[in-house]
Amino acid sequence: MTDKTAKLTIDGTDYDLPIFTPTAGPDVIDIRKLYSQAGVFTYDPGFTSTASTPSEITFIDGDKGELLHRGYPIDQLASKSHYLEVCYLLLNGELPNAEQLEEFEFIVTHHTMLHEQMMNFFRGFRRDAHPMSIMVGVVGAMSAFYHDSTNINDPREREIAAFRLIAKMPTIAAMAYKYHVGQPFVYPRNDLDYASNFLNMCFSVPAEPYHVDPVLARAMDRIFTLHADHEQNASTSTVRLASSSGANPFACIAAGIACLWGPAHGGANQACLEMLREIGTVDRIPEYIARAKDKDDPFRLMGFGHRVYKNFDPRATVLKESADEVLELLGIENNETLKVAKELEKQALNDPYFAEKKLFPNVDFYSGIILEAMGFPTSMFTPIFAVSRTIGWVSQWQEQLSDPALKIGRPRQLYQGSTMRDYVDIEKR
């Protein structure tokens, strides 16, 4: 809705700009006609003050520490729901009834296998290839195998593509892991739930039976749920930008994976674990806490505070509960990194400095602890993030393609290079 305007004055000329009022969050000034009317662009590096799209999927209020999926608080979803139910909610706008959920789970479960020829893609990579590089390649290659779900103008094909991406991404990530560690691929099982199936594909081997502990499966499901979507972040915006050109869904999601690979985006929990290993032993924690308080020291506590959440990360409280359960189940006696993590958490939470600065442990701190305890190498942290975020990317992609105002993305620039000049022959330079 727009029922008010903003007045912009340039060289004595006034321009009235419509203001949209959202259901939540700050008002948005509509500048779409600014260039045609006034001949000027706006300048917003990183687009941190620019709304690029209308959306009904996720809302974040960083000051209040709120994260809502279709209006439902993330802590309620993570505590009372499970990942595939949240997937249905993000895709369809409402929570499913029992029959709808059963049908949705059946479809996803029975689409988890990959085309057998795709195994050749994995074997074409070097054994020391990073799992994310494998995922970018394999997901992009899906368009070469699933031709019946690449027509973005067909709602049914878009739906099929969505199901395939949600269902097959854990299989792709697990196979990337198995290839990375030199073990045989493990096929998905239809008798296991989404999280248990992923853990089984990662950790079972043909030589002996493997039982998925329900505590670990629940923790894995919560990690998936808590990372499902996070509004218009870098990778989601990348998916939307790629989609705006009419690219097929698999190419768009591969673009999102490539963006997520960046350490400033998807690598936060890996950076947290690397920090814990740098600290090394419990007795060195006071030294590093002192360094974190020193303004002149570049060291920062990774996994504490959040760029978006200025109060607390609403996802962290739920995941802390799972982290405690996992550590109680698996123990930390023989893992120095986990000992450091628990003691660092304790000391930081009891330190007034961190409370005043609102530097509380965030979701990346606890997810890193859980994945480390489960036995995942840090190279798998971002691929697991990609599995989680696929539903967010797919939901945003679906929403964008349904927008009648969709246009190809074309950011502008503040050009500061040379103006027109004549070519100089090489012998005269």
Tab-separated table of C-alpha atoms in Angstrom:
chain	number	residue	atom	x	y	z
A	1	MET	CA	0.000	0.000	0.000
A	2	THR	CA	1.150	3.537	-0.748
A	3	ASP	CA	-0.730	6.433	0.808
A	4	LYS	CA	2.039	8.969	1.363
A	5	THR	CA	4.927	10.485	-0.548
A	6	ALA	CA	8.446	11.753	0.026
A	7	LYS	CA	9.602	15.017	-1.523
A	8	LEU	CA	13.037	15.143	-3.144
A	9	THR	CA	14.430	18.509	-4.234
A	10	ILE	CA	17.167	18.609	-6.907
A	11	ASP	CA	18.408	22.007	-8.181
A	12	GLY	CA	15.174	23.668	-7.071
A	13	THR	CA	12.865	21.120	-8.669
A	14	ASP	CA	10.642	18.989	-6.428
A	15	TYR	CA	9.911	15.348	-7.138
A	16	ASP	CA	7.226	13.385	-5.297
A	17	LEU	CA	8.234	9.787	-4.610
A	18	PRO	CA	5.604	7.260	-3.491
A	19	ILE	CA	6.157	5.576	-0.129
A	20	PHE	CA	5.112	1.950	0.399
A	21	THR	CA	4.125	0.818	3.882
A	22	PRO	CA	4.919	-2.875	4.511
A	23	THR	CA	3.111	-5.166	6.926
A	24	ALA	CA	6.282	-5.076	9.060
A	25	GLY	CA	9.524	-3.140	8.891
A	26	PRO	CA	10.396	0.394	7.732
A	27	ASP	CA	8.597	2.265	4.962
A	28	VAL	CA	10.085	1.992	1.469
A	29	ILE	CA	10.508	4.906	-0.951
A	30	ASP	CA	9.688	3.983	-4.554
A	31	ILE	CA	12.476	5.357	-6.787
A	32	ARG	CA	11.652	3.410	-9.958
A	33	LYS	CA	10.810	6.573	-11.940
A	34	LEU	CA	13.531	8.731	-10.414
A	35	TYR	CA	15.915	8.407	-13.370
A	36	SER	CA	13.271	9.055	-16.026
A	37	GLN	CA	11.939	12.082	-14.129
A	38	ALA	CA	15.063	13.592	-12.572
A	39	GLY	CA	17.936	12.006	-14.507
A	40	VAL	CA	19.701	10.714	-11.364
A	41	PHE	CA	20.456	7.339	-9.792
A	42	THR	CA	20.762	6.462	-6.115
A	43	TYR	CA	24.029	5.210	-4.608
A	44	ASP	CA	23.848	2.297	-2.169
A	45	PRO	CA	26.943	0.023	-2.013
A	46	GLY	CA	25.891	-3.475	-0.994
A	47	PHE	CA	22.223	-2.486	-1.460
A	48	THR	CA	21.919	-2.359	2.337
A	49	SER	CA	19.289	0.404	2.194
A	50	THR	CA	17.499	-0.751	-0.946
A	51	ALA	CA	14.474	-3.031	-1.128
A	52	SER	CA	15.003	-5.076	-4.291
A	53	THR	CA	11.733	-6.994	-4.254
A	54	PRO	CA	8.390	-7.430	-2.504
A	55	SER	CA	8.268	-10.677	-0.545
A	56	GLU	CA	5.912	-12.561	1.766
A	57	ILE	CA	8.323	-15.286	2.893
A	58	THR	CA	10.689	-14.143	5.660
A	59	PHE	CA	10.905	-11.063	7.880
A	60	ILE	CA	13.840	-10.099	10.082
A	61	ASP	CA	13.964	-7.371	12.734
A	62	GLY	CA	17.587	-7.309	13.797
A	63	ASP	CA	17.048	-4.808	16.599
A	64	LYS	CA	14.368	-6.960	18.255
A	65	GLY	CA	16.049	-10.271	17.427
A	66	GLU	CA	13.069	-11.483	15.386
A	67	LEU	CA	13.054	-13.970	12.519
A	68	LEU	CA	9.641	-14.875	11.095
A	69	HIS	CA	8.856	-17.406	8.377
A	70	ARG	CA	5.418	-16.575	6.928
A	71	GLY	CA	4.745	-14.870	10.272
A	72	TYR	CA	5.788	-17.777	12.490
A	73	PRO	CA	8.707	-17.138	14.908
A	74	ILE	CA	11.750	-19.273	14.141
A	75	ASP	CA	12.127	-20.456	17.743
A	76	GLN	CA	8.597	-21.908	17.696
A	77	LEU	CA	9.190	-23.617	14.360
A	78	ALA	CA	12.519	-25.082	15.466
A	79	SER	CA	11.098	-26.308	18.784
A	80	LYS	CA	7.703	-27.605	17.689
A	81	SER	CA	8.044	-28.374	13.989
A	82	HIS	CA	10.586	-30.092	11.748
A	83	TYR	CA	12.462	-29.236	8.582
A	84	LEU	CA	10.135	-30.652	5.921
A	85	GLU	CA	7.114	-29.022	7.551
A	86	VAL	CA	8.997	-25.712	7.450
A	87	CYS	CA	9.832	-26.420	3.799
A	88	TYR	CA	6.115	-26.804	3.047
A	89	LEU	CA	5.393	-23.563	4.917
A	90	LEU	CA	8.019	-21.571	3.011
A	91	LEU	CA	6.906	-22.948	-0.351
A	92	ASN	CA	3.150	-22.693	0.133
A	93	GLY	CA	2.583	-19.903	2.641
A	94	GLU	CA	0.707	-21.918	5.258
A	95	LEU	CA	1.436	-24.818	7.577
A	96	PRO	CA	0.177	-28.129	6.155
A	97	ASN	CA	-2.516	-30.305	7.642
A	98	ALA	CA	-1.642	-33.935	8.383
A	99	GLU	CA	-2.651	-35.189	4.929
A	100	GLN	CA	-0.767	-32.439	3.090
A	101	LEU	CA	2.359	-33.014	5.154
A	102	GLU	CA	2.268	-36.759	4.573
A	103	GLU	CA	1.972	-36.261	0.816
A	104	PHE	CA	4.769	-33.661	0.780
A	105	GLU	CA	7.105	-35.890	2.805
A	106	PHE	CA	6.344	-38.835	0.506
A	107	ILE	CA	7.187	-36.835	-2.617
A	108	VAL	CA	10.457	-35.489	-1.199
A	109	THR	CA	11.485	-38.897	0.182
A	110	HIS	CA	10.898	-40.601	-3.168
A	111	HIS	CA	12.915	-38.058	-5.163
A	112	THR	CA	16.174	-38.344	-3.200
A	113	MET	CA	18.027	-40.610	-5.650
A	114	LEU	CA	20.244	-39.103	-8.346
A	115	HIS	CA	20.385	-40.106	-11.970
A	116	GLU	CA	22.987	-42.882	-11.993
A	117	GLN	CA	25.035	-41.216	-14.725
A	118	MET	CA	25.616	-38.254	-12.451
A	119	MET	CA	28.036	-40.415	-10.466
A	120	ASN	CA	30.503	-39.788	-13.284
A	121	PHE	CA	30.567	-36.099	-12.405
A	122	PHE	CA	31.822	-36.842	-8.900
A	123	ARG	CA	34.566	-39.127	-10.175
A	124	GLY	CA	35.757	-36.431	-12.545
A	125	PHE	CA	36.889	-34.235	-9.627
A	126	ARG	CA	40.199	-34.575	-7.840
A	127	ARG	CA	39.935	-36.363	-4.511
A	128	ASP	CA	41.103	-33.247	-2.674
A	129	ALA	CA	38.449	-31.029	-4.295
A	130	HIS	CA	36.479	-28.922	-1.836
A	131	PRO	CA	32.934	-30.321	-1.405
A	132	MET	CA	31.467	-26.920	-2.310
A	133	SER	CA	33.211	-26.944	-5.683
A	134	ILE	CA	31.697	-30.367	-6.324
A	135	MET	CA	28.234	-29.152	-5.312
A	136	VAL	CA	28.397	-26.115	-7.603
A	137	GLY	CA	29.292	-28.357	-10.540
A	138	VAL	CA	26.856	-31.186	-9.848
A	139	VAL	CA	23.847	-28.980	-9.087
A	140	GLY	CA	24.488	-26.933	-12.222
A	141	ALA	CA	24.727	-30.180	-14.197
A	142	MET	CA	21.249	-31.286	-13.081
A	143	SER	CA	19.810	-29.251	-15.961
A	144	ALA	CA	21.531	-31.697	-18.326
A	145	PHE	CA	19.631	-34.638	-16.815
A	146	TYR	CA	16.218	-33.339	-15.780
A	147	HIS	CA	14.911	-31.694	-18.938
A	148	ASP	CA	11.293	-32.000	-17.845
A	149	SER	CA	11.720	-29.376	-15.107
A	150	THR	CA	13.662	-26.533	-16.731
A	151	ASN	CA	10.794	-24.603	-18.357
A	152	ILE	CA	10.313	-21.745	-15.900
A	153	ASN	CA	7.111	-20.655	-17.642
A	154	ASP	CA	5.360	-23.918	-16.756
A	155	PRO	CA	4.077	-23.940	-13.129
A	156	ARG	CA	4.113	-27.749	-13.027
A	157	GLU	CA	7.745	-27.923	-14.169
A	158	ARG	CA	8.686	-25.301	-11.574
A	159	GLU	CA	7.017	-27.446	-8.906
A	160	ILE	CA	8.880	-30.568	-10.048
A	161	ALA	CA	12.184	-28.672	-10.027
A	162	ALA	CA	11.475	-27.483	-6.479
A	163	PHE	CA	10.807	-31.015	-5.255
A	164	ARG	CA	13.918	-32.360	-6.963
A	165	LEU	CA	16.210	-29.704	-5.506
A	166	ILE	CA	14.903	-30.108	-1.951
A	167	ALA	CA	15.059	-33.911	-2.185
A	168	LYS	CA	18.376	-34.389	-3.978
A	169	MET	CA	20.523	-31.725	-2.313
A	170	PRO	CA	21.284	-33.893	0.782
A	171	THR	CA	22.240	-36.765	-1.530
A	172	ILE	CA	24.582	-34.505	-3.505
A	173	ALA	CA	26.173	-33.094	-0.343
A	174	ALA	CA	26.607	-36.555	1.190
A	175	MET	CA	28.184	-37.901	-2.000
A	176	ALA	CA	30.534	-34.909	-2.130
A	177	TYR	CA	31.555	-35.774	1.438
A	178	LYS	CA	32.055	-39.470	0.675
A	179	TYR	CA	34.130	-38.648	-2.385
A	180	HIS	CA	36.136	-36.147	-0.323
A	181	VAL	CA	37.050	-38.773	2.306
A	182	GLY	CA	37.545	-41.648	-0.153
A	183	GLN	CA	34.611	-43.820	0.878
A	184	PRO	CA	31.963	-45.459	-1.345
A	185	PHE	CA	28.733	-43.608	-2.013
A	186	VAL	CA	25.754	-44.556	0.130
A	187	TYR	CA	22.347	-44.450	-1.530
A	188	PRO	CA	19.367	-42.758	0.172
A	189	ARG	CA	16.844	-44.832	2.105
A	190	ASN	CA	13.108	-44.203	1.942
A	191	ASP	CA	12.533	-45.596	5.438
A	192	LEU	CA	14.474	-42.745	7.080
A	193	ASP	CA	13.418	-39.173	7.735
A	194	TYR	CA	15.170	-36.271	5.981
A	195	ALA	CA	17.866	-35.588	8.592
A	196	SER	CA	18.450	-39.263	9.461
A	197	ASN	CA	18.789	-40.106	5.792
A	198	PHE	CA	21.460	-37.431	5.366
A	199	LEU	CA	23.445	-38.670	8.364
A	200	ASN	CA	23.175	-42.249	7.139
A	201	MET	CA	24.455	-41.290	3.683
A	202	CYS	CA	27.382	-39.463	5.292
A	203	PHE	CA	28.468	-41.899	7.999
A	204	SER	CA	27.342	-45.421	7.141
A	205	VAL	CA	29.729	-47.797	5.374
A	206	PRO	CA	29.088	-51.143	3.641
A	207	ALA	CA	31.271	-53.016	6.130
A	208	GLU	CA	28.995	-52.623	9.154
A	209	PRO	CA	25.508	-51.496	10.183
A	210	TYR	CA	24.996	-47.862	11.173
A	211	HIS	CA	22.310	-46.632	13.540
A	212	VAL	CA	21.292	-42.970	13.440
A	213	ASP	CA	20.904	-41.746	17.002
A	214	PRO	CA	17.635	-39.756	17.332
A	215	VAL	CA	19.439	-37.021	19.319
A	216	LEU	CA	21.834	-36.446	16.428
A	217	ALA	CA	19.022	-36.608	13.878
A	218	ARG	CA	17.044	-34.010	15.836
A	219	ALA	CA	20.088	-31.737	16.075
A	220	MET	CA	20.688	-32.100	12.327
A	221	ASP	CA	17.044	-31.328	11.612
A	222	ARG	CA	17.272	-28.187	13.744
A	223	ILE	CA	20.381	-27.027	11.892
A	224	PHE	CA	18.473	-27.471	8.628
A	225	THR	CA	15.431	-25.640	10.011
A	226	LEU	CA	17.352	-22.727	11.502
A	227	HIS	CA	19.198	-22.058	8.241
A	228	ALA	CA	16.220	-22.549	5.906
A	229	ASP	CA	15.850	-18.910	4.842
A	230	HIS	CA	17.186	-15.540	5.906
A	231	GLU	CA	15.433	-12.973	3.740
A	232	GLN	CA	17.290	-11.107	0.929
A	233	ASN	CA	20.871	-12.043	1.832
A	234	ALA	CA	23.753	-12.307	-0.649
A	235	SER	CA	23.096	-15.846	-1.911
A	236	THR	CA	19.310	-15.398	-2.070
A	237	SER	CA	19.747	-12.163	-4.001
A	238	THR	CA	22.161	-14.014	-6.293
A	239	VAL	CA	19.529	-16.673	-6.979
A	240	ARG	CA	16.944	-13.984	-7.695
A	241	LEU	CA	19.322	-12.035	-9.967
A	242	ALA	CA	20.211	-15.156	-11.944
A	243	SER	CA	16.534	-16.083	-12.153
A	244	SER	CA	15.583	-12.645	-13.456
A	245	SER	CA	17.376	-13.468	-16.721
A	246	GLY	CA	15.205	-16.557	-17.234
A	247	ALA	CA	17.935	-19.046	-16.285
A	248	ASN	CA	16.859	-22.594	-15.444
A	249	PRO	CA	16.295	-23.424	-11.745
A	250	PHE	CA	19.366	-25.643	-11.379
A	251	ALA	CA	21.648	-22.920	-12.725
A	252	CYS	CA	20.074	-20.404	-10.336
A	253	ILE	CA	20.579	-22.618	-7.279
A	254	ALA	CA	24.154	-23.410	-8.370
A	255	ALA	CA	24.741	-19.641	-8.443
A	256	GLY	CA	23.392	-19.420	-4.899
A	257	ILE	CA	25.749	-22.187	-3.770
A	258	ALA	CA	28.696	-20.372	-5.351
A	259	CYS	CA	27.803	-17.179	-3.478
A	260	LEU	CA	27.278	-19.040	-0.204
A	261	TRP	CA	30.791	-20.468	-0.551
A	262	GLY	CA	32.261	-17.044	0.247
A	263	PRO	CA	33.725	-16.877	3.775
A	264	ALA	CA	31.817	-13.672	4.519
A	265	HIS	CA	28.532	-15.515	3.974
A	266	GLY	CA	28.384	-19.262	4.503
A	267	GLY	CA	31.686	-19.857	6.227
A	268	ALA	CA	30.931	-18.343	9.632
A	269	ASN	CA	30.672	-21.623	11.546
A	270	GLN	CA	33.851	-22.869	9.887
A	271	ALA	CA	35.620	-19.674	10.959
A	272	CYS	CA	34.323	-20.258	14.481
A	273	LEU	CA	35.824	-23.766	14.631
A	274	GLU	CA	39.114	-22.499	13.235
A	275	MET	CA	39.179	-19.872	16.011
A	276	LEU	CA	38.542	-22.528	18.663
A	277	ARG	CA	41.423	-24.576	17.277
A	278	GLU	CA	43.637	-21.493	17.306
A	279	ILE	CA	42.854	-20.982	21.006
A	280	GLY	CA	43.848	-24.621	21.425
A	281	THR	CA	43.444	-25.257	25.135
A	282	VAL	CA	41.129	-24.111	27.905
A	283	ASP	CA	43.893	-22.320	29.816
A	284	ARG	CA	44.413	-19.891	26.899
A	285	ILE	CA	40.801	-18.649	26.875
A	286	PRO	CA	41.406	-15.655	29.219
A	287	GLU	CA	44.172	-14.473	26.881
A	288	TYR	CA	41.841	-14.496	23.876
A	289	ILE	CA	38.972	-12.894	25.761
A	290	ALA	CA	41.337	-10.093	26.725
A	291	ARG	CA	42.355	-9.730	23.097
A	292	ALA	CA	38.710	-9.554	22.024
A	293	LYS	CA	38.198	-6.640	24.427
A	294	ASP	CA	41.276	-4.787	23.157
A	295	LYS	CA	40.244	-2.238	20.525
A	296	ASP	CA	43.757	-2.207	19.104
A	297	ASP	CA	43.884	-5.977	18.621
A	298	PRO	CA	42.405	-7.239	15.300
A	299	PHE	CA	41.288	-10.506	16.935
A	300	ARG	CA	37.529	-11.003	17.153
A	301	LEU	CA	35.527	-13.783	18.763
A	302	MET	CA	33.966	-15.629	15.856
A	303	GLY	CA	30.479	-16.984	16.524
A	304	PHE	CA	29.582	-14.160	18.905
A	305	GLY	CA	27.220	-11.363	17.930
A	306	HIS	CA	25.669	-11.063	14.479
A	307	ARG	CA	25.771	-8.497	11.681
A	308	VAL	CA	21.972	-8.568	11.341
A	309	TYR	CA	20.837	-9.223	14.913
A	310	LYS	CA	21.786	-6.301	17.139
A	311	ASN	CA	20.344	-7.882	20.279
A	312	PHE	CA	20.488	-11.690	20.149
A	313	ASP	CA	20.233	-14.326	17.461
A	314	PRO	CA	16.777	-15.922	17.939
A	315	ARG	CA	18.063	-19.157	16.402
A	316	ALA	CA	20.866	-19.571	18.929
A	317	THR	CA	18.721	-20.362	21.976
A	318	VAL	CA	17.137	-23.362	20.273
A	319	LEU	CA	20.397	-24.664	18.868
A	320	LYS	CA	22.169	-24.299	22.217
A	321	GLU	CA	19.708	-26.846	23.574
A	322	SER	CA	20.644	-29.284	20.809
A	323	ALA	CA	24.353	-28.574	21.267
A	324	ASP	CA	24.089	-29.458	24.951
A	325	GLU	CA	22.210	-32.672	24.110
A	326	VAL	CA	24.766	-33.703	21.486
A	327	LEU	CA	27.744	-33.015	23.723
A	328	GLU	CA	26.115	-34.930	26.573
A	329	LEU	CA	25.516	-37.867	24.228
A	330	LEU	CA	28.940	-37.921	22.572
A	331	GLY	CA	31.039	-36.394	25.319
A	332	ILE	CA	33.875	-33.913	24.975
A	333	GLU	CA	36.519	-35.626	27.084
A	334	ASN	CA	38.738	-36.502	24.109
A	335	ASN	CA	38.047	-33.426	21.995
A	336	GLU	CA	40.027	-30.380	23.068
A	337	THR	CA	38.202	-28.124	20.588
A	338	LEU	CA	34.834	-28.893	22.160
A	339	LYS	CA	36.264	-28.359	25.647
A	340	VAL	CA	37.432	-24.926	24.554
A	341	ALA	CA	34.013	-24.186	23.026
A	342	LYS	CA	32.074	-25.002	26.182
A	343	GLU	CA	34.431	-23.089	28.460
A	344	LEU	CA	34.539	-20.099	26.112
A	345	GLU	CA	30.751	-20.012	26.031
A	346	LYS	CA	30.638	-20.132	29.840
A	347	GLN	CA	33.209	-17.386	30.389
A	348	ALA	CA	31.784	-15.093	27.709
A	349	LEU	CA	28.205	-15.398	28.989
A	350	ASN	CA	29.393	-14.526	32.513
A	351	ASP	CA	31.481	-11.548	31.393
A	352	PRO	CA	29.681	-8.139	31.736
A	353	TYR	CA	31.654	-6.787	28.762
A	354	PHE	CA	29.999	-9.185	26.315
A	355	ALA	CA	26.568	-8.641	27.852
A	356	GLU	CA	26.915	-4.859	27.484
A	357	LYS	CA	28.067	-5.216	23.872
A	358	LYS	CA	25.338	-7.818	23.242
A	359	LEU	CA	27.928	-10.262	21.945
A	360	PHE	CA	26.051	-13.472	22.631
A	361	PRO	CA	26.854	-16.824	20.992
A	362	ASN	CA	25.040	-17.002	17.666
A	363	VAL	CA	23.684	-19.873	15.572
A	364	ASP	CA	27.056	-20.368	13.853
A	365	PHE	CA	28.790	-20.966	17.190
A	366	TYR	CA	26.408	-23.766	18.151
A	367	SER	CA	26.084	-25.310	14.691
A	368	GLY	CA	29.872	-25.475	14.457
A	369	ILE	CA	30.054	-27.253	17.815
A	370	ILE	CA	27.371	-29.760	16.793
A	371	LEU	CA	28.899	-30.544	13.400
A	372	GLU	CA	32.357	-30.926	14.942
A	373	ALA	CA	30.972	-33.303	17.568
A	374	MET	CA	29.205	-35.358	14.898
A	375	GLY	CA	32.482	-35.842	13.081
A	376	PHE	CA	32.065	-33.566	10.065
A	377	PRO	CA	35.237	-31.860	8.805
A	378	THR	CA	34.991	-28.072	8.568
A	379	SER	CA	35.026	-28.378	4.766
A	380	MET	CA	31.505	-29.840	5.033
A	381	PHE	CA	30.028	-27.034	7.128
A	382	THR	CA	29.134	-24.819	4.157
A	383	PRO	CA	27.730	-27.699	2.038
A	384	ILE	CA	25.406	-28.527	4.951
A	385	PHE	CA	24.414	-24.857	5.028
A	386	ALA	CA	23.633	-25.153	1.299
A	387	VAL	CA	21.396	-28.167	1.943
A	388	SER	CA	19.509	-26.155	4.566
A	389	ARG	CA	19.190	-22.993	2.473
A	390	THR	CA	17.978	-24.734	-0.690
A	391	ILE	CA	14.352	-24.445	0.429
A	392	GLY	CA	14.794	-20.707	0.974
A	393	TRP	CA	16.355	-20.243	-2.455
A	394	VAL	CA	13.654	-22.324	-4.136
A	395	SER	CA	10.832	-20.495	-2.337
A	396	GLN	CA	12.271	-17.098	-3.243
A	397	TRP	CA	12.783	-18.258	-6.830
A	398	GLN	CA	9.172	-19.442	-7.049
A	399	GLU	CA	7.893	-16.192	-5.565
A	400	GLN	CA	9.907	-14.061	-7.970
A	401	LEU	CA	8.684	-15.923	-11.050
A	402	SER	CA	5.095	-15.311	-9.898
A	403	ASP	CA	5.675	-11.552	-9.641
A	404	PRO	CA	3.985	-9.757	-12.599
A	405	ALA	CA	6.423	-6.854	-12.130
A	406	LEU	CA	9.493	-9.080	-12.647
A	407	LYS	CA	12.276	-7.457	-14.656
A	408	ILE	CA	15.823	-8.571	-15.378
A	409	GLY	CA	18.169	-7.253	-12.710
A	410	ARG	CA	20.286	-4.306	-13.831
A	411	PRO	CA	22.069	-2.452	-11.009
A	412	ARG	CA	23.446	0.970	-11.886
A	413	GLN	CA	26.855	2.428	-11.100
A	414	LEU	CA	28.651	5.574	-10.009
A	415	TYR	CA	31.114	5.785	-12.897
A	416	GLN	CA	34.475	7.335	-11.966
A	417	GLY	CA	36.642	6.262	-14.904
A	418	SER	CA	37.984	8.215	-17.862
A	419	THR	CA	35.636	10.091	-20.175
A	420	MET	CA	35.778	9.631	-23.935
A	421	ARG	CA	39.260	9.887	-25.446
A	422	ASP	CA	40.827	9.036	-28.791
A	423	TYR	CA	42.819	5.901	-29.473
A	424	VAL	CA	46.599	6.471	-29.664
A	425	ASP	CA	48.641	4.327	-32.081
A	426	ILE	CA	51.135	2.092	-30.295
A	427	GLU	CA	54.212	3.791	-31.758
A	428	LYS	CA	53.068	7.130	-30.309
A	429	ARG	CA	52.496	5.929	-26.732
